[in-house]
mmCIF file of C-alpha atoms in Angstrom:
data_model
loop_
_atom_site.group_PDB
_atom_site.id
_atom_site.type_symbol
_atom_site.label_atom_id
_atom_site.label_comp_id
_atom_site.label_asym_id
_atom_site.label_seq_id
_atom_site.Cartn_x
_atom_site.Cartn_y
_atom_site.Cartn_z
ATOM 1 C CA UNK M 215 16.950 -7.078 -53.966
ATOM 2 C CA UNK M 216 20.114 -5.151 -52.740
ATOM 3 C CA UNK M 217 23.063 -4.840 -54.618
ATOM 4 C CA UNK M 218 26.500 -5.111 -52.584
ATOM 5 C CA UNK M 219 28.265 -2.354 -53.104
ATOM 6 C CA UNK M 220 31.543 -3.141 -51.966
ATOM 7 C CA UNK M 221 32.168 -6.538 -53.079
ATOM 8 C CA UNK M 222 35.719 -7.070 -52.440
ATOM 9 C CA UNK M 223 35.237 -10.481 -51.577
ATOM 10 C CA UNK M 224 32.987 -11.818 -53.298
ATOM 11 C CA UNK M 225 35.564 -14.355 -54.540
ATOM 12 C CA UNK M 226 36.168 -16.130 -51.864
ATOM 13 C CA UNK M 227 35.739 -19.703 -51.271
ATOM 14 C CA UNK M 228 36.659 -22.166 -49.001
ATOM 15 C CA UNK M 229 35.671 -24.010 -45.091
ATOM 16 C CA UNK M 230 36.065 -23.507 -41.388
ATOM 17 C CA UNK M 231 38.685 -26.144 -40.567
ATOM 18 C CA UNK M 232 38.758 -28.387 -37.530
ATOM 19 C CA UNK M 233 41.557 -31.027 -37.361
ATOM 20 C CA UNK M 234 40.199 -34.874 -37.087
ATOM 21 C CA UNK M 235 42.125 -35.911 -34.058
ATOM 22 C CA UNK M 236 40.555 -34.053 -31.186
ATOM 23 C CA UNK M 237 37.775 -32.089 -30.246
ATOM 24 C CA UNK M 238 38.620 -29.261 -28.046
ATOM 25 C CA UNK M 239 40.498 -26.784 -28.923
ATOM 26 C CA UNK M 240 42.904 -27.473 -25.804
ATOM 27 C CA UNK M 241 43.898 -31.074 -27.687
ATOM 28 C CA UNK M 242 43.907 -29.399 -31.494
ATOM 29 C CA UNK M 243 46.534 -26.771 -30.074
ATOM 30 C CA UNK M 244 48.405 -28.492 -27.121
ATOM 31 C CA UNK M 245 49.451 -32.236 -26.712
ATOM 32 C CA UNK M 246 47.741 -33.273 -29.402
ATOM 33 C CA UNK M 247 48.700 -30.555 -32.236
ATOM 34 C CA UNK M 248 49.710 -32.878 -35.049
ATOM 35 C CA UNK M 249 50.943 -31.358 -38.074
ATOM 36 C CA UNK M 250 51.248 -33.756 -40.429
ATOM 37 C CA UNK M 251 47.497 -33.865 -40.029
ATOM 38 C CA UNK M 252 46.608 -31.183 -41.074
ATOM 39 C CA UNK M 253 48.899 -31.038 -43.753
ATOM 40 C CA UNK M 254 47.072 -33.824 -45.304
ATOM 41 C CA UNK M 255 43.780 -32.640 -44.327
ATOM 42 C CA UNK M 256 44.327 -29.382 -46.056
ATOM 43 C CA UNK M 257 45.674 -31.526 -49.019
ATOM 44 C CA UNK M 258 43.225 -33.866 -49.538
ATOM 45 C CA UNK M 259 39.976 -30.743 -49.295
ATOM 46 C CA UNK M 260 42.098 -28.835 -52.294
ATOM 47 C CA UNK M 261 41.816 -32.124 -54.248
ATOM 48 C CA UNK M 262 38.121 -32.311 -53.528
ATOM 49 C CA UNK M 263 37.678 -28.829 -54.063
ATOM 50 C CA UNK M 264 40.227 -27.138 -55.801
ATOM 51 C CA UNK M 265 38.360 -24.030 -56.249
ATOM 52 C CA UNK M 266 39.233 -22.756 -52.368
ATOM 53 C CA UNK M 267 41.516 -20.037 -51.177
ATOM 54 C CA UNK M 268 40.683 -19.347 -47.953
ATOM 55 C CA UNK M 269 40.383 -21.312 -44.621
ATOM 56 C CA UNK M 270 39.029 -20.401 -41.419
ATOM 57 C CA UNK M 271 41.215 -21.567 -38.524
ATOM 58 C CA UNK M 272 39.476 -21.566 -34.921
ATOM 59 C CA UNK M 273 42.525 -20.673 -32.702
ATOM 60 C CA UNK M 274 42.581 -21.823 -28.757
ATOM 61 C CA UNK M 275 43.428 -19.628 -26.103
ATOM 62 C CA UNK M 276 42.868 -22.161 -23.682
ATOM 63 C CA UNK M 277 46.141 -24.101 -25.506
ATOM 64 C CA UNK M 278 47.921 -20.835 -25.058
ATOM 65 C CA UNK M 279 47.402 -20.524 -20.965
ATOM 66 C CA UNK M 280 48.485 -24.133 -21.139
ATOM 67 C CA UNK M 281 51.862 -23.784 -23.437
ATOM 68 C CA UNK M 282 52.574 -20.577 -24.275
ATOM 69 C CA UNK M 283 55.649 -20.744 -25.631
ATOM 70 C CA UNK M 284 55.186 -23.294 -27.950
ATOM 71 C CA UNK M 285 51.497 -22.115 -29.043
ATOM 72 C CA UNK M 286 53.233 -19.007 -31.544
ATOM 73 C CA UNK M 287 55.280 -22.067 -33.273
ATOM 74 C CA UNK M 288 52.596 -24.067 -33.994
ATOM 75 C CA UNK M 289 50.367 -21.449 -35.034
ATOM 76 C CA UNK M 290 53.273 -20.409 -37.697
ATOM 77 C CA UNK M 291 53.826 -23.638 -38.753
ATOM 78 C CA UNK M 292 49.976 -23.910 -40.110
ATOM 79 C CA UNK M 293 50.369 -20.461 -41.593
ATOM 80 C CA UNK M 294 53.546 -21.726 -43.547
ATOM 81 C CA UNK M 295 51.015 -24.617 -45.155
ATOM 82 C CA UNK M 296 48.948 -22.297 -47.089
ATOM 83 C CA UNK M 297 51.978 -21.165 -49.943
ATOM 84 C CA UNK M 298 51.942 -24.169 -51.672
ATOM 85 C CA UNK M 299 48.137 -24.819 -51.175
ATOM 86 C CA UNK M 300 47.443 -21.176 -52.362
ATOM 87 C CA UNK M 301 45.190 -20.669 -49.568
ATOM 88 C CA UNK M 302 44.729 -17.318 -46.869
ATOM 89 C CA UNK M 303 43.692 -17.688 -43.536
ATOM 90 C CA UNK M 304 41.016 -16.177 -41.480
ATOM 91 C CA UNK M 305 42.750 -16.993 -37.676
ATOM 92 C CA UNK M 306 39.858 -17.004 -35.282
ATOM 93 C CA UNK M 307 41.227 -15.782 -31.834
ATOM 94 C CA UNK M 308 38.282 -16.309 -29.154
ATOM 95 C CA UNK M 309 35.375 -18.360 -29.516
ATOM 96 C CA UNK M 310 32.071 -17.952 -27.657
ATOM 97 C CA UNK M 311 29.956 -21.274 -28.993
ATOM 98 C CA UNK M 312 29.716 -24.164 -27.074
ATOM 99 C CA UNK M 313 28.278 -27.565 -27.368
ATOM 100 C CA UNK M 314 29.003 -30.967 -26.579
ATOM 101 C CA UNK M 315 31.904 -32.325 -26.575
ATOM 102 C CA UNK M 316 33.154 -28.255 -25.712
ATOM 103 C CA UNK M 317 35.642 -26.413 -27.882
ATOM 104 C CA UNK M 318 36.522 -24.497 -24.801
ATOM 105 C CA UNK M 319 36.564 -20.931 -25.083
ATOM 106 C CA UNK M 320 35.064 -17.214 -23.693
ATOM 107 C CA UNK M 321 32.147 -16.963 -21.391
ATOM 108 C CA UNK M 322 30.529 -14.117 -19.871
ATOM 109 C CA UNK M 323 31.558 -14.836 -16.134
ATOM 110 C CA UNK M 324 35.291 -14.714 -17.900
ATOM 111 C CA UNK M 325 35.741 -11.662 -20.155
ATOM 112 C CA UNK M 326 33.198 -10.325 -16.912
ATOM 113 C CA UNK M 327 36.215 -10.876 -13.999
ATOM 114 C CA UNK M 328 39.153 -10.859 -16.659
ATOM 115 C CA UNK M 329 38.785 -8.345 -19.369
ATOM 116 C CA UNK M 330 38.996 -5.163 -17.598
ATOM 117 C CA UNK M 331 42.341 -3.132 -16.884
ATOM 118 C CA UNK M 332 45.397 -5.126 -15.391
ATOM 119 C CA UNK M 333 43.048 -8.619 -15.263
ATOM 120 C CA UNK M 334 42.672 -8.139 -19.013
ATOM 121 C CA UNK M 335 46.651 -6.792 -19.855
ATOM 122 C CA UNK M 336 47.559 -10.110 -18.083
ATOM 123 C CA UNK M 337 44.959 -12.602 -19.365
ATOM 124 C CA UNK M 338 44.806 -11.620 -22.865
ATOM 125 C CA UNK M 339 47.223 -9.306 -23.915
ATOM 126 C CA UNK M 340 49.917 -11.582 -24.490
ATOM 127 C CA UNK M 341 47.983 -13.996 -26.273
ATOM 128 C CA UNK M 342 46.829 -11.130 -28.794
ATOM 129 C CA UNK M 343 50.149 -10.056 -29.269
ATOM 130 C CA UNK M 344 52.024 -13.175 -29.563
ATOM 131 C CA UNK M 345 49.320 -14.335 -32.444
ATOM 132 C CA UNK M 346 49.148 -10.952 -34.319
ATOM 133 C CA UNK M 347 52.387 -9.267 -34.343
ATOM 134 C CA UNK M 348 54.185 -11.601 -35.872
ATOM 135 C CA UNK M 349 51.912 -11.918 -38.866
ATOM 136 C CA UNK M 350 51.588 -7.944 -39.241
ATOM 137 C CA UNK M 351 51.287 -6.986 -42.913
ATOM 138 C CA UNK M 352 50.774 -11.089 -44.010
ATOM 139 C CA UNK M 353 49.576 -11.545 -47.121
ATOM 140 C CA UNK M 354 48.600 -15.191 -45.784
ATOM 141 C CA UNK M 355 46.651 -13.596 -43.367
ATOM 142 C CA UNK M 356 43.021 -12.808 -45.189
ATOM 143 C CA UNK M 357 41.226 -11.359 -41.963
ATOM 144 C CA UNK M 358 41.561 -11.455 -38.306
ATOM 145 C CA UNK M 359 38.380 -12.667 -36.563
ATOM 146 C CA UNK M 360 38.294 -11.620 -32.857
ATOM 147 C CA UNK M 361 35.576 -14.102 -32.148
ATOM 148 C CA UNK M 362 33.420 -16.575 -32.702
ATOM 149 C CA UNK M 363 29.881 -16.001 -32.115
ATOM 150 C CA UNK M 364 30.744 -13.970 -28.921
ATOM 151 C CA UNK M 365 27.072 -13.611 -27.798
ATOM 152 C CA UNK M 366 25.541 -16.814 -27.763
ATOM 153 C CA UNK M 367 25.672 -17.260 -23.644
ATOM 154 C CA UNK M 368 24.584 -13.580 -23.441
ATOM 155 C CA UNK M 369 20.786 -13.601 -21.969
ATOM 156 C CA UNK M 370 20.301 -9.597 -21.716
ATOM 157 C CA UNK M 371 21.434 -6.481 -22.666
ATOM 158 C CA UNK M 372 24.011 -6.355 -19.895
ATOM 159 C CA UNK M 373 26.093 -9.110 -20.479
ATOM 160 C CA UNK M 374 25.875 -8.016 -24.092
ATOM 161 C CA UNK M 375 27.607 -4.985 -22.404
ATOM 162 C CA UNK M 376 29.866 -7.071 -20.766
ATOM 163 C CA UNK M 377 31.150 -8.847 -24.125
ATOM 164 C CA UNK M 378 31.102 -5.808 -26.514
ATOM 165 C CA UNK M 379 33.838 -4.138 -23.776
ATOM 166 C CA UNK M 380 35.740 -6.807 -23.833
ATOM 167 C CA UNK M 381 36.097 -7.234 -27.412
ATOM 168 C CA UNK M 382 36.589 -3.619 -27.908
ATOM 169 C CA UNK M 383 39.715 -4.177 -25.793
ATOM 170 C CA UNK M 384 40.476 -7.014 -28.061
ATOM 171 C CA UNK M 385 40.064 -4.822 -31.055
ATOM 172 C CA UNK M 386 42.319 -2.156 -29.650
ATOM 173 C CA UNK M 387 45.470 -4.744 -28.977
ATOM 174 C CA UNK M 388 44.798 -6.438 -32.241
ATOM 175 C CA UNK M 389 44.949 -3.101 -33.938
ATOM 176 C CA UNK M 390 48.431 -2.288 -32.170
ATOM 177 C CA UNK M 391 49.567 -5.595 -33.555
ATOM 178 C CA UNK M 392 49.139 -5.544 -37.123
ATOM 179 C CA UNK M 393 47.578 -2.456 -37.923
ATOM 180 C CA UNK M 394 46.807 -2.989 -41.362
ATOM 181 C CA UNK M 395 45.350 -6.467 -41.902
ATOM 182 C CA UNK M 396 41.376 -6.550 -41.363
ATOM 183 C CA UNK M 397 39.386 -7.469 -38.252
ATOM 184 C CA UNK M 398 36.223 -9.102 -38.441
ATOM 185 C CA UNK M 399 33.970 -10.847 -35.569
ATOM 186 C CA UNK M 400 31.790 -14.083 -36.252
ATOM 187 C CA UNK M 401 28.487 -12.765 -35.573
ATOM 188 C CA UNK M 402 25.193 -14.393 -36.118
ATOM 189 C CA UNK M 403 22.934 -13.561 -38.704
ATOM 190 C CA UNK M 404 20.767 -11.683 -36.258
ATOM 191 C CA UNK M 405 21.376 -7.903 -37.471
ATOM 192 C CA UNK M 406 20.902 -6.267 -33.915
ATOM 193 C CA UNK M 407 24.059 -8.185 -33.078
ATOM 194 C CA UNK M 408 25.649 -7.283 -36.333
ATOM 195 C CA UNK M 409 24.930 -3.518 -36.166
ATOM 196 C CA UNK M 410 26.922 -3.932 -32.324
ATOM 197 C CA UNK M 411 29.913 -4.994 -33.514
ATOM 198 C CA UNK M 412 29.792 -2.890 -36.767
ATOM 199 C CA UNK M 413 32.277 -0.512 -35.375
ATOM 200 C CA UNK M 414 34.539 -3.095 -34.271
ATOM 201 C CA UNK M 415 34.565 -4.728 -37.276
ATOM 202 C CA UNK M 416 36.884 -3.332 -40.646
ATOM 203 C CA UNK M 417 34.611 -6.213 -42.370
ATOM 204 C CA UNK M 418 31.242 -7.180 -41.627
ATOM 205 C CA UNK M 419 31.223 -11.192 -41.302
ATOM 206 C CA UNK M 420 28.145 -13.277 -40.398
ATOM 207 C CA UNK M 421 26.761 -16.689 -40.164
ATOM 208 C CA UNK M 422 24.032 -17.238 -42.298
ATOM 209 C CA UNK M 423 22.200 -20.544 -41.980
ATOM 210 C CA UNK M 424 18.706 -22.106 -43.751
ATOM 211 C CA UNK M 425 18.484 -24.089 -40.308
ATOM 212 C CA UNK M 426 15.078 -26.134 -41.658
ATOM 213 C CA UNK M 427 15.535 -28.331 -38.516
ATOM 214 C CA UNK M 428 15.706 -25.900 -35.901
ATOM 215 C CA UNK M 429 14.170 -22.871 -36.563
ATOM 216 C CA UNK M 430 11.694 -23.878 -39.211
ATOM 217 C CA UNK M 431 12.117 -20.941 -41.485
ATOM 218 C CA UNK M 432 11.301 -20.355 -44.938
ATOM 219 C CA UNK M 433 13.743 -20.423 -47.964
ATOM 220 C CA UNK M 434 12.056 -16.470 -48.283
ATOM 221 C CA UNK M 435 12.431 -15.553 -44.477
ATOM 222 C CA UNK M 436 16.735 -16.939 -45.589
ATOM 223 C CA UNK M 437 17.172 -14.659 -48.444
ATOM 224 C CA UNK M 438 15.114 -11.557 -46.243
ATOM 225 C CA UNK M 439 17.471 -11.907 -43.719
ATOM 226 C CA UNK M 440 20.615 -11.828 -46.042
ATOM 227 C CA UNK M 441 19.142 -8.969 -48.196
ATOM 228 C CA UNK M 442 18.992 -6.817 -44.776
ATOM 229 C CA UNK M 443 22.084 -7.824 -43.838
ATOM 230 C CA UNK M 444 23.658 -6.472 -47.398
ATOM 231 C CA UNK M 445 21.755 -3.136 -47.139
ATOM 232 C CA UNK M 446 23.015 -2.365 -43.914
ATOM 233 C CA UNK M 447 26.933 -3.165 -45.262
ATOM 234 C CA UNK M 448 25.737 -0.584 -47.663
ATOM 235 C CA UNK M 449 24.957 1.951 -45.707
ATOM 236 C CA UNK M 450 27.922 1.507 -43.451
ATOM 237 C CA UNK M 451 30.183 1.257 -46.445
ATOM 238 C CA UNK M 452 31.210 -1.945 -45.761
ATOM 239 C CA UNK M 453 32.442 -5.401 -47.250
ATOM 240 C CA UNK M 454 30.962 -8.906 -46.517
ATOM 241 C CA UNK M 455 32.145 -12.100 -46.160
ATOM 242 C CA UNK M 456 30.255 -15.073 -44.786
ATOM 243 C CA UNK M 457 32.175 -16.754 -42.473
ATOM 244 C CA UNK M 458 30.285 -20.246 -41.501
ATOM 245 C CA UNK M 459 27.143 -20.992 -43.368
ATOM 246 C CA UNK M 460 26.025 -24.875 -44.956
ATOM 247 C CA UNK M 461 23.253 -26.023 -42.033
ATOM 248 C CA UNK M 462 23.727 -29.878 -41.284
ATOM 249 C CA UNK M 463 21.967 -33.328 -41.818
ATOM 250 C CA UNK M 464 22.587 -36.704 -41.214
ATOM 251 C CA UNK M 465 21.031 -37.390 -44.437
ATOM 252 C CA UNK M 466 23.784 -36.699 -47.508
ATOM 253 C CA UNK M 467 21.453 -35.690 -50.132
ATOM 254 C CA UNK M 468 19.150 -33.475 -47.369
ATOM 255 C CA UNK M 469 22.410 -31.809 -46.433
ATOM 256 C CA UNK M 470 23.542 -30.878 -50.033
ATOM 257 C CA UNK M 471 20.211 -29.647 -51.180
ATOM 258 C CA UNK M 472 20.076 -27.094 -48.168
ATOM 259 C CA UNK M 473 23.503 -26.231 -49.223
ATOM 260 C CA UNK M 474 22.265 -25.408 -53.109
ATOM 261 C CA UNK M 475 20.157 -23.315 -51.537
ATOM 262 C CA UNK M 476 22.530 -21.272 -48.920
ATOM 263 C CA UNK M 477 25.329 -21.257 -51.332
ATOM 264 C CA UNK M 478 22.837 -20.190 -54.242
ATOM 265 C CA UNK M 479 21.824 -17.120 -52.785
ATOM 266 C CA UNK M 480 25.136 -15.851 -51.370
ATOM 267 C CA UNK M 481 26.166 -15.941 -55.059
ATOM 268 C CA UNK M 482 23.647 -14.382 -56.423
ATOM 269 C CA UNK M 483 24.048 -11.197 -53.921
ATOM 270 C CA UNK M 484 27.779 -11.583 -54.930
ATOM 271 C CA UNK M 485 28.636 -12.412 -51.006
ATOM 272 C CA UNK M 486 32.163 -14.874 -51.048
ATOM 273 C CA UNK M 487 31.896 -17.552 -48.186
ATOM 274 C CA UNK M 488 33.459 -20.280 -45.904
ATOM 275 C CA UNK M 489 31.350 -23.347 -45.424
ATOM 276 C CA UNK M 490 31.079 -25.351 -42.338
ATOM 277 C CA UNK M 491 33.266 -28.305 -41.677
ATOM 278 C CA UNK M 492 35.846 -29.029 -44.626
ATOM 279 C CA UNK M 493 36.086 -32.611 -42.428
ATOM 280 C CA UNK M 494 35.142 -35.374 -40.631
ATOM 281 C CA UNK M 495 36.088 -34.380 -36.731
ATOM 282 C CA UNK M 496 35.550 -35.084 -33.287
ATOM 283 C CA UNK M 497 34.834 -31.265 -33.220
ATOM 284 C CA UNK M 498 30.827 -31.106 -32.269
ATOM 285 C CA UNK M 499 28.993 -30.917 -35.118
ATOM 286 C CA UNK M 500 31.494 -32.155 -37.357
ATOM 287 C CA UNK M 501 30.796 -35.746 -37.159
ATOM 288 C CA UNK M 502 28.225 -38.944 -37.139
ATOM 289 C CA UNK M 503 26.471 -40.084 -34.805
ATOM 290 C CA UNK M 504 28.666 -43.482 -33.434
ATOM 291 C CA UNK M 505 31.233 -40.755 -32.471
ATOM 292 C CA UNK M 506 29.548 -38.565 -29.918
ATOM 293 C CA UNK M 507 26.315 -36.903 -29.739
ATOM 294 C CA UNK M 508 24.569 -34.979 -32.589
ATOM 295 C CA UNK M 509 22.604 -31.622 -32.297
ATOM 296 C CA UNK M 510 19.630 -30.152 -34.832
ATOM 297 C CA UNK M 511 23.111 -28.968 -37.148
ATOM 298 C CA UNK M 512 23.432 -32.903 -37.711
ATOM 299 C CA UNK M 513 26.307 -33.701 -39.504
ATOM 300 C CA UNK M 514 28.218 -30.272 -41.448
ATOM 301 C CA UNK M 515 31.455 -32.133 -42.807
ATOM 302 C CA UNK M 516 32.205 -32.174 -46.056
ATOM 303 C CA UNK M 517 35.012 -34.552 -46.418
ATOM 304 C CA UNK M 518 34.209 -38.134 -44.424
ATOM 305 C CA UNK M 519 37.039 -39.894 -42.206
ATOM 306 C CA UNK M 520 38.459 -41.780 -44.726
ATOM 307 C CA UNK M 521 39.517 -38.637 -46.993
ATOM 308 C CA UNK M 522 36.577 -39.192 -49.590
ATOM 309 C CA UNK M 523 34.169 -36.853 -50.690
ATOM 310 C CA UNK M 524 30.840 -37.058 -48.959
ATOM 311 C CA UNK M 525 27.954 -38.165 -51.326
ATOM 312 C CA UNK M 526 26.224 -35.078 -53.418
ATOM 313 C CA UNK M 527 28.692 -32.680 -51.719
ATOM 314 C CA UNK M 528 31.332 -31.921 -54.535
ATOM 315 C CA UNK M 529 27.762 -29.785 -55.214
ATOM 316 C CA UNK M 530 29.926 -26.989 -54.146
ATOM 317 C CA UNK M 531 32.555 -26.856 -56.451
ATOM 318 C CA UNK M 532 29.429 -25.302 -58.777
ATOM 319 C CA UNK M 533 29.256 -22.209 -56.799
#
């Protein structure tokens, strides 16, 4: 087993966060955008689980393109939420997953036209810089993440390529922004994709998941994967934080016993973590079946629609 060297934070807890009242990212952060929502949302997971300071919050830069000037308010006005919950935020700019219903977000045919020279200053320039700079040097503000899961639609080597410029250029404007806070990108747990955004990324976060359903691995192959993944922080001299990991179920007890397991060995290699969905939403993944379809992640919520706890789940206040 490998030690973590740099375990900065190793004391972090807390979710991903996706409001309950929409389901693409274009809703959560345009028309929709409903703060007294997510006020109460936020409230009601530090009852459940008063142990968490952090939350991960998955921007829209579709909302942006579609209200620009109100996007930087809204954004603020989450931010100003987490003094009196004690929380930090890790703002997720870009996202590159997609399911059904869509989150909306990057694709390779995008950043591919888009995010070189004058295309890319224009596109996605001032949606960096109206995000970042005005949160440069915010406490509030745990980490930036540039993207989510950025290569997921990339087939080959090329439109790997394609992405890693693009983000590099992301990087770069981020950087000029807010200099000193942290960037991060939401990379799988695959370490060939980790190593390529290694020298993007001030801290190394990944997505670790025991996905029984899917890929039928064993709790061993799990803890291999996340022992490689800490050796290579160390040799980069590197923190690590896991930013998604709790694989889904239908089945309440199923769910929280995979979770015992996840959340059991990211303790014991002293690797802090935010858990995927703090609640019930219309967000893919994030809710039962009777309210749109359901993948092999089943159901990831940890907080049902009525603002209870979901059966065997408080499991996580224990780690």
């Amino acid at each position: 087993m490998n030690k973590l060297i740099n375990d900065e934070y190793k004391a972090i807890r807390g979710f991903n966060y996706q409001p309950s009242y929409a389901s693409h990212g274009l809703q959560i952060w345009g028309d929709s955008f409903n703060l007294d929502v997510i006020k109460k949302e936020l409230e009601v997971g530090k009852q459940h689980f008063p142990g968490i300071n952090t939350i991960r919050l998955w921007l829209s830069f579709d909302a942006f393109l579609q209200c620009p000037k109100s996007f930087g308010r809204k954004f603020d006005s989450v931010i100003d939420l987490g003094e009196d919950l004690e929380i930090r935020f890790v703002p997720t700019l870009f996202n590159g997953w997609h399911s059904l219903p869509d989150f909306g977000g990057i694709s390779v045919e995008m950043v591919g036209y888009w995010g070189v020279g004058e295309r890319f200053a224009g596109a996605f320039h001032p949606y960096i810089e109206s995000v970042v700079k005005p949160h440069a040097n915010d406490d509030r503000i745990l980490l930036w993440d540039l993207c989510n899961e950025p290569f997921n639609n990339a087939r080959c080597d090329s439109t790997k390529q394609v992405i890693l410029g693009w983000l590099k250029r992301v990087y770069q404007v981020c950087k000029q922004g807010d200099p000193s806070t942290p960037i991060s990108v939401g990379s799988t747990s695959a370490l060939d994709l980790i190593k390529l955004v290694e020298p993007i990324s001030d801290v190394i976060t990944f997505h670790p998941y025991h996905a029984w359903t899917l890929l039928n691995a064993s709790v061993e192959c799990f803890e291999k994967n996340i022992n490689g993944i800490v050796a290579f922080a160390n040799s980069v001299d590197k923190a690590l934080l896991v930013t998604e990991t709790g694989w889904g179920a239908l089945e309440d007890q199923k769910r929280a016993e995979t979770l015992v397991i996840e959340l059991g060995i990211l303790k014991k290699y002293d690797i802090g973590f935010l858990a995927h969905l703090l609640c019930h939403t219309l967000v893919a993944d994030g809710h039962r079946p009777e309210y749109g379809p359901i993948t092999a992640a089943g159901y990831m919520a940890f907080i049902e629609s009525d603002g209870s706890i979901r059966p065997y789940h408080d499991v996580f206040n224990k780690y």
